[in-house]
Amino acid sequence: MLAPGFADPVHDAQGTFRAVMDALARPGRVRPLVADLAPPAPLTPELAAVALTLTDADTPVWLDPALAAAPEVAAYLRFHTGAPLTEDPAEAAFALVREPARCPPLARFAPGTPAYPDTATTLVLALDALTEGEGLHLSGPGIRGTARIAPAPLPDGFVAQLSENRAGFPLGVDLILTAPRHVAGLPRSTTVTEA
Amino acid sequence: MSAAIAQRPESEPGYNFAYLDEGTKRMIRRAILKAIAVPGYQVPFASREMPMPYGWGTGGVQVTAAILGRSDVLKVIDQGADDTTNAVSIRRFFAKTSGVATTTRTAEATVIQTRHRIPETPLTEGQTLVYQVPIPEPLRFLEPRETETRQLHALAEYGAMHVKLYEDISRHGHIATTYAYPVEVAGRYVMDPSPTPKFDNPKMDDCPALQLFGAGRERRIYAVPPYTRVRSLDFEDHPFRVQAFTQPCALCGARGHYLDEVVTDDSGGRMFICSDTDICETRVAEAAR
């Protein structure tokens, strides 16, 4: 049987959106994300909550190989959001990544165009852990001075990819980082360096 | 909570929470997230017809409707005042369609929708300021074609704006632009701060609150994230300066606030009072104690 979506579609979506908005507006801060969902594995409740909040028929969604291998995940997302699924990361408005360590290079996703940088892909990563105050150094809009965040696990060379992503500003992808019951943001405007 | 917060237990039946349908909210929410990711860039969005005419804050109302939640406390100001027609009707609109608590106190609000002022009370991290914007494009009066201004932003080609400010200097001896004074956000996009007096420009810089801008008729949303550099354009030999008022507020005696000129009779009588009614009333009440 198909797993249900939000118990309260209006207010659960609003709560998820505000957590995500806050996360992207203040990179480096880890926000609580209460996602009362039980989506089919390997989709996490947090990935599902972001997808149900932000995607619909207007937003092509790319699933990473781990999610694409489970037909129940596609069925769940199709039923609850109506979003078309795409196999081309460069076409995706949103990309759901269950195994961040094996995430394709960020450059393979849509960076937007100079006239319309808002057409870039938003990646939603399901991490095991997000820790504030250690790990990567962040600076840029939304950050008072500098901030630190330790997302895990990350793909090899991720910081180099992020600085390449930042170098292309205003083009570039934006990242929503989720971990169990938490969310953080890494917009393209953030400068990320290793310790 | 204090008496200034009016709590309505139930919203009007027959409306979705905060009026807009969920599909529209999703579309606006996606635009807001991209606006935050690219500070100062104007994200196009599919602006809806609202139950008020364009020019009365339809952009701000749609942004507020998309972010508002049950636990929010909403304040609405029009030229700094909580008690003018536009502010009262928008506050009632959300009280009716969402049932959220409303307030006139800046410090108690979590979402502040504004038409053309930034409150004098410093904003905090827990707050979001939503601006109503009539014309989002700072280059519009210099270049009327949208296709061209979009290219100018893409190329960060803002020479025309500096020429305009320079022409002000050559004509008046100083930069005569007093409102909608152009700013550069995070070192990249030049942005219209909406027709706020330039007095308020310094408050946008390094502000702890998130600032969102909605233009309903022009179908654009843009944002300034918290703690972001917002620089008013100027020249080394003509640095940016804000208006200075010679007298204090006639009601509360405050100096350093933005003042409105009020004509009091038909023989030239006038007084200058705070445009921010909340801080003025608070100070008057404190002085009376």
PDB file of N, CA and C in Angstrom, chain A residues 138-195:
ATOM      1  N   LEU A 138      32.694  28.300   6.659  1.00  0.00           N
ATOM      2  CA  LEU A 138      31.783  28.959   5.731  1.00  0.00           C
ATOM      3  C   LEU A 138      31.839  30.468   5.939  1.00  0.00           C
ATOM      4  N   SER A 139      31.715  31.210   4.828  1.00  0.00           N
ATOM      5  CA  SER A 139      31.519  32.654   4.936  1.00  0.00           C
ATOM      6  C   SER A 139      30.683  33.106   3.754  1.00  0.00           C
ATOM      7  N   GLY A 140      30.087  34.286   3.892  1.00  0.00           N
ATOM      8  CA  GLY A 140      29.263  34.807   2.809  1.00  0.00           C
ATOM      9  C   GLY A 140      27.933  35.312   3.336  1.00  0.00           C
ATOM     10  N   PRO A 141      26.991  35.667   2.417  1.00  0.00           N
ATOM     11  CA  PRO A 141      25.695  36.193   2.835  1.00  0.00           C
ATOM     12  C   PRO A 141      24.983  35.224   3.797  1.00  0.00           C
ATOM     13  N   GLY A 142      24.375  35.776   4.827  1.00  0.00           N
ATOM     14  CA  GLY A 142      23.647  34.963   5.792  1.00  0.00           C
ATOM     15  C   GLY A 142      24.493  34.541   6.970  1.00  0.00           C
ATOM     16  N   ILE A 143      25.800  34.788   6.887  1.00  0.00           N
ATOM     17  CA  ILE A 143      26.712  34.340   7.940  1.00  0.00           C
ATOM     18  C   ILE A 143      27.343  35.553   8.594  1.00  0.00           C
ATOM     19  N   ARG A 144      27.243  35.613   9.922  1.00  0.00           N
ATOM     20  CA  ARG A 144      27.869  36.697  10.669  1.00  0.00           C
ATOM     21  C   ARG A 144      29.322  36.297  10.877  1.00  0.00           C
ATOM     22  N   GLY A 145      30.231  36.948  10.144  1.00  0.00           N
ATOM     23  CA  GLY A 145      31.644  36.561  10.198  1.00  0.00           C
ATOM     24  C   GLY A 145      31.838  35.224   9.505  1.00  0.00           C
ATOM     25  N   THR A 146      32.184  34.208  10.290  1.00  0.00           N
ATOM     26  CA  THR A 146      32.332  32.877   9.707  1.00  0.00           C
ATOM     27  C   THR A 146      31.525  31.877  10.520  1.00  0.00           C
ATOM     28  N   ALA A 147      31.253  30.725   9.914  1.00  0.00           N
ATOM     29  CA  ALA A 147      30.525  29.660  10.599  1.00  0.00           C
ATOM     30  C   ALA A 147      31.188  28.344  10.244  1.00  0.00           C
ATOM     31  N   ARG A 148      30.888  27.301  11.017  1.00  0.00           N
ATOM     32  CA  ARG A 148      31.454  25.991  10.710  1.00  0.00           C
ATOM     33  C   ARG A 148      30.352  24.951  10.746  1.00  0.00           C
ATOM     34  N   ILE A 149      30.491  23.987   9.854  1.00  0.00           N
ATOM     35  CA  ILE A 149      29.520  22.896   9.820  1.00  0.00           C
ATOM     36  C   ILE A 149      30.240  21.640   9.337  1.00  0.00           C
ATOM     37  N   ALA A 150      29.864  20.509   9.921  1.00  0.00           N
ATOM     38  CA  ALA A 150      30.461  19.233   9.531  1.00  0.00           C
ATOM     39  C   ALA A 150      29.378  18.294   9.009  1.00  0.00           C
ATOM     40  N   PRO A 151      29.173  18.256   7.686  1.00  0.00           N
ATOM     41  CA  PRO A 151      28.240  17.293   7.120  1.00  0.00           C
ATOM     42  C   PRO A 151      28.980  15.987   6.834  1.00  0.00           C
ATOM     43  N   ALA A 152      28.322  14.858   7.079  1.00  0.00           N
ATOM     44  CA  ALA A 152      28.958  13.566   6.801  1.00  0.00           C
ATOM     45  C   ALA A 152      27.902  12.555   6.365  1.00  0.00           C
ATOM     46  N   PRO A 153      28.212  11.662   5.419  1.00  0.00           N
ATOM     47  CA  PRO A 153      29.454  11.597   4.652  1.00  0.00           C
ATOM     48  C   PRO A 153      29.390  12.493   3.417  1.00  0.00           C
ATOM     49  N   LEU A 154      30.578  12.882   2.905  1.00  0.00           N
ATOM     50  CA  LEU A 154      30.626  13.712   1.707  1.00  0.00           C
ATOM     51  C   LEU A 154      31.447  13.005   0.625  1.00  0.00           C
ATOM     52  N   PRO A 155      31.159  13.320  -0.632  1.00  0.00           N
ATOM     53  CA  PRO A 155      31.963  12.725  -1.701  1.00  0.00           C
ATOM     54  C   PRO A 155      33.393  13.280  -1.687  1.00  0.00           C
ATOM     55  N   ASP A 156      34.331  12.539  -2.282  1.00  0.00           N
ATOM     56  CA  ASP A 156      35.722  13.010  -2.375  1.00  0.00           C
ATOM     57  C   ASP A 156      35.762  14.310  -3.175  1.00  0.00           C
ATOM     58  N   GLY A 157      36.616  15.211  -2.745  1.00  0.00           N
ATOM     59  CA  GLY A 157      36.811  16.455  -3.496  1.00  0.00           C
ATOM     60  C   GLY A 157      35.612  17.375  -3.434  1.00  0.00           C
ATOM     61  N   PHE A 158      34.767  17.207  -2.415  1.00  0.00           N
ATOM     62  CA  PHE A 158      33.529  17.981  -2.338  1.00  0.00           C
ATOM     63  C   PHE A 158      33.813  19.471  -2.149  1.00  0.00           C
ATOM     64  N   VAL A 159      34.805  19.788  -1.306  1.00  0.00           N
ATOM     65  CA  VAL A 159      35.119  21.199  -1.045  1.00  0.00           C
ATOM     66  C   VAL A 159      35.626  21.882  -2.321  1.00  0.00           C
ATOM     67  N   ALA A 160      36.442  21.155  -3.095  1.00  0.00           N
ATOM     68  CA  ALA A 160      36.919  21.704  -4.374  1.00  0.00           C
ATOM     69  C   ALA A 160      35.733  21.955  -5.307  1.00  0.00           C
ATOM     70  N   GLN A 161      34.773  21.008  -5.312  1.00  0.00           N
ATOM     71  CA  GLN A 161      33.581  21.194  -6.152  1.00  0.00           C
ATOM     72  C   GLN A 161      32.777  22.399  -5.696  1.00  0.00           C
ATOM     73  N   LEU A 162      32.664  22.566  -4.373  1.00  0.00           N
ATOM     74  CA  LEU A 162      31.898  23.697  -3.848  1.00  0.00           C
ATOM     75  C   LEU A 162      32.577  25.019  -4.180  1.00  0.00           C
ATOM     76  N   SER A 163      33.915  25.052  -4.136  1.00  0.00           N
ATOM     77  CA  SER A 163      34.559  26.335  -4.441  1.00  0.00           C
ATOM     78  C   SER A 163      34.477  26.632  -5.931  1.00  0.00           C
ATOM     79  N   GLU A 164      34.460  25.580  -6.755  1.00  0.00           N
ATOM     80  CA  GLU A 164      34.227  25.797  -8.185  1.00  0.00           C
ATOM     81  C   GLU A 164      32.810  26.328  -8.408  1.00  0.00           C
ATOM     82  N   ASN A 165      31.859  25.759  -7.651  1.00  0.00           N
ATOM     83  CA  ASN A 165      30.464  26.194  -7.721  1.00  0.00           C
ATOM     84  C   ASN A 165      30.351  27.666  -7.314  1.00  0.00           C
ATOM     85  N   ARG A 166      31.091  28.057  -6.265  1.00  0.00           N
ATOM     86  CA  ARG A 166      31.060  29.440  -5.785  1.00  0.00           C
ATOM     87  C   ARG A 166      31.708  30.385  -6.804  1.00  0.00           C
ATOM     88  N   ALA A 167      32.748  29.889  -7.464  1.00  0.00           N
ATOM     89  CA  ALA A 167      33.476  30.731  -8.412  1.00  0.00           C
ATOM     90  C   ALA A 167      32.592  31.132  -9.587  1.00  0.00           C
ATOM     91  N   GLY A 168      31.584  30.306  -9.890  1.00  0.00           N
ATOM     92  CA  GLY A 168      30.703  30.607 -11.016  1.00  0.00           C
ATOM     93  C   GLY A 168      29.560  31.540 -10.659  1.00  0.00           C
ATOM     94  N   PHE A 169      29.499  32.012  -9.400  1.00  0.00           N
ATOM     95  CA  PHE A 169      28.406  32.864  -8.963  1.00  0.00           C
ATOM     96  C   PHE A 169      28.202  34.026  -9.932  1.00  0.00           C
ATOM     97  N   PRO A 170      26.995  34.396 -10.312  1.00  0.00           N
ATOM     98  CA  PRO A 170      25.700  33.981  -9.765  1.00  0.00           C
ATOM     99  C   PRO A 170      25.172  32.648 -10.290  1.00  0.00           C
ATOM    100  N   LEU A 171      25.903  31.958 -11.154  1.00  0.00           N
ATOM    101  CA  LEU A 171      25.462  30.621 -11.544  1.00  0.00           C
ATOM    102  C   LEU A 171      25.885  29.636 -10.458  1.00  0.00           C
ATOM    103  N   GLY A 172      25.274  28.466 -10.471  1.00  0.00           N
ATOM    104  CA  GLY A 172      25.673  27.433  -9.525  1.00  0.00           C
ATOM    105  C   GLY A 172      24.486  26.764  -8.873  1.00  0.00           C
ATOM    106  N   VAL A 173      24.723  25.579  -8.311  1.00  0.00           N
ATOM    107  CA  VAL A 173      23.651  24.826  -7.656  1.00  0.00           C
ATOM    108  C   VAL A 173      23.562  25.243  -6.183  1.00  0.00           C
ATOM    109  N   ASP A 174      22.406  24.985  -5.600  1.00  0.00           N
ATOM    110  CA  ASP A 174      22.192  25.235  -4.174  1.00  0.00           C
ATOM    111  C   ASP A 174      21.937  23.902  -3.486  1.00  0.00           C
ATOM    112  N   LEU A 175      22.438  23.776  -2.257  1.00  0.00           N
ATOM    113  CA  LEU A 175      22.308  22.504  -1.552  1.00  0.00           C
ATOM    114  C   LEU A 175      21.468  22.651  -0.282  1.00  0.00           C
ATOM    115  N   ILE A 176      20.529  21.731  -0.145  1.00  0.00           N
ATOM    116  CA  ILE A 176      19.812  21.590   1.118  1.00  0.00           C
ATOM    117  C   ILE A 176      20.343  20.315   1.752  1.00  0.00           C
ATOM    118  N   LEU A 177      20.978  20.430   2.913  1.00  0.00           N
ATOM    119  CA  LEU A 177      21.575  19.282   3.585  1.00  0.00           C
ATOM    120  C   LEU A 177      20.612  18.794   4.653  1.00  0.00           C
ATOM    121  N   THR A 178      20.215  17.531   4.573  1.00  0.00           N
ATOM    122  CA  THR A 178      19.355  16.996   5.620  1.00  0.00           C
ATOM    123  C   THR A 178      20.087  15.874   6.347  1.00  0.00           C
ATOM    124  N   ALA A 179      19.751  15.716   7.611  1.00  0.00           N
ATOM    125  CA  ALA A 179      20.196  14.578   8.405  1.00  0.00           C
ATOM    126  C   ALA A 179      18.979  14.216   9.246  1.00  0.00           C
ATOM    127  N   PRO A 180      18.981  13.062   9.905  1.00  0.00           N
ATOM    128  CA  PRO A 180      17.779  12.719  10.675  1.00  0.00           C
ATOM    129  C   PRO A 180      17.312  13.864  11.574  1.00  0.00           C
ATOM    130  N   ARG A 181      16.112  14.361  11.307  1.00  0.00           N
ATOM    131  CA  ARG A 181      15.417  15.424  12.054  1.00  0.00           C
ATOM    132  C   ARG A 181      16.110  16.787  11.977  1.00  0.00           C
ATOM    133  N   HIS A 182      17.021  16.970  11.039  1.00  0.00           N
ATOM    134  CA  HIS A 182      17.713  18.255  10.938  1.00  0.00           C
ATOM    135  C   HIS A 182      17.890  18.684   9.484  1.00  0.00           C
ATOM    136  N   VAL A 183      18.092  19.992   9.311  1.00  0.00           N
ATOM    137  CA  VAL A 183      18.343  20.525   7.975  1.00  0.00           C
ATOM    138  C   VAL A 183      19.306  21.710   8.077  1.00  0.00           C
ATOM    139  N   ALA A 184      20.150  21.861   7.044  1.00  0.00           N
ATOM    140  CA  ALA A 184      21.040  23.013   6.934  1.00  0.00           C
ATOM    141  C   ALA A 184      21.099  23.387   5.459  1.00  0.00           C
ATOM    142  N   GLY A 185      21.619  24.576   5.166  1.00  0.00           N
ATOM    143  CA  GLY A 185      21.644  25.039   3.781  1.00  0.00           C
ATOM    144  C   GLY A 185      23.043  25.419   3.342  1.00  0.00           C
ATOM    145  N   LEU A 186      23.325  25.176   2.081  1.00  0.00           N
ATOM    146  CA  LEU A 186      24.575  25.643   1.471  1.00  0.00           C
ATOM    147  C   LEU A 186      24.228  26.274   0.126  1.00  0.00           C
ATOM    148  N   PRO A 187      23.778  27.549   0.136  1.00  0.00           N
ATOM    149  CA  PRO A 187      23.472  28.202  -1.135  1.00  0.00           C
ATOM    150  C   PRO A 187      24.763  28.472  -1.911  1.00  0.00           C
ATOM    151  N   ARG A 188      24.620  28.756  -3.208  1.00  0.00           N
ATOM    152  CA  ARG A 188      25.802  28.975  -4.059  1.00  0.00           C
ATOM    153  C   ARG A 188      26.608  30.192  -3.629  1.00  0.00           C
ATOM    154  N   SER A 189      25.997  31.084  -2.833  1.00  0.00           N
ATOM    155  CA  SER A 189      26.670  32.313  -2.409  1.00  0.00           C
ATOM    156  C   SER A 189      27.685  32.064  -1.293  1.00  0.00           C
ATOM    157  N   THR A 190      27.683  30.864  -0.712  1.00  0.00           N
ATOM    158  CA  THR A 190      28.562  30.579   0.432  1.00  0.00           C
ATOM    159  C   THR A 190      29.947  30.154  -0.034  1.00  0.00           C
ATOM    160  N   THR A 191      30.970  30.740   0.562  1.00  0.00           N
ATOM    161  CA  THR A 191      32.347  30.331   0.309  1.00  0.00           C
ATOM    162  C   THR A 191      32.709  29.250   1.332  1.00  0.00           C
ATOM    163  N   VAL A 192      33.135  28.084   0.834  1.00  0.00           N
ATOM    164  CA  VAL A 192      33.424  26.944   1.707  1.00  0.00           C
ATOM    165  C   VAL A 192      34.906  26.615   1.605  1.00  0.00           C
ATOM    166  N   THR A 193      35.574  26.520   2.755  1.00  0.00           N
ATOM    167  CA  THR A 193      36.973  26.097   2.752  1.00  0.00           C
ATOM    168  C   THR A 193      37.167  25.010   3.795  1.00  0.00           C
ATOM    169  N   GLU A 194      38.231  24.208   3.581  1.00  0.00           N
ATOM    170  CA  GLU A 194      38.546  23.167   4.549  1.00  0.00           C
ATOM    171  C   GLU A 194      39.219  23.824   5.754  1.00  0.00           C
ATOM    172  N   ALA A 195      39.277  23.117   6.875  1.00  0.00           N
ATOM    173  CA  ALA A 195      39.847  23.655   8.113  1.00  0.00           C
ATOM    174  C   ALA A 195      41.278  24.150   7.986  1.00  0.00           C
TER     175      ALA A 195
END
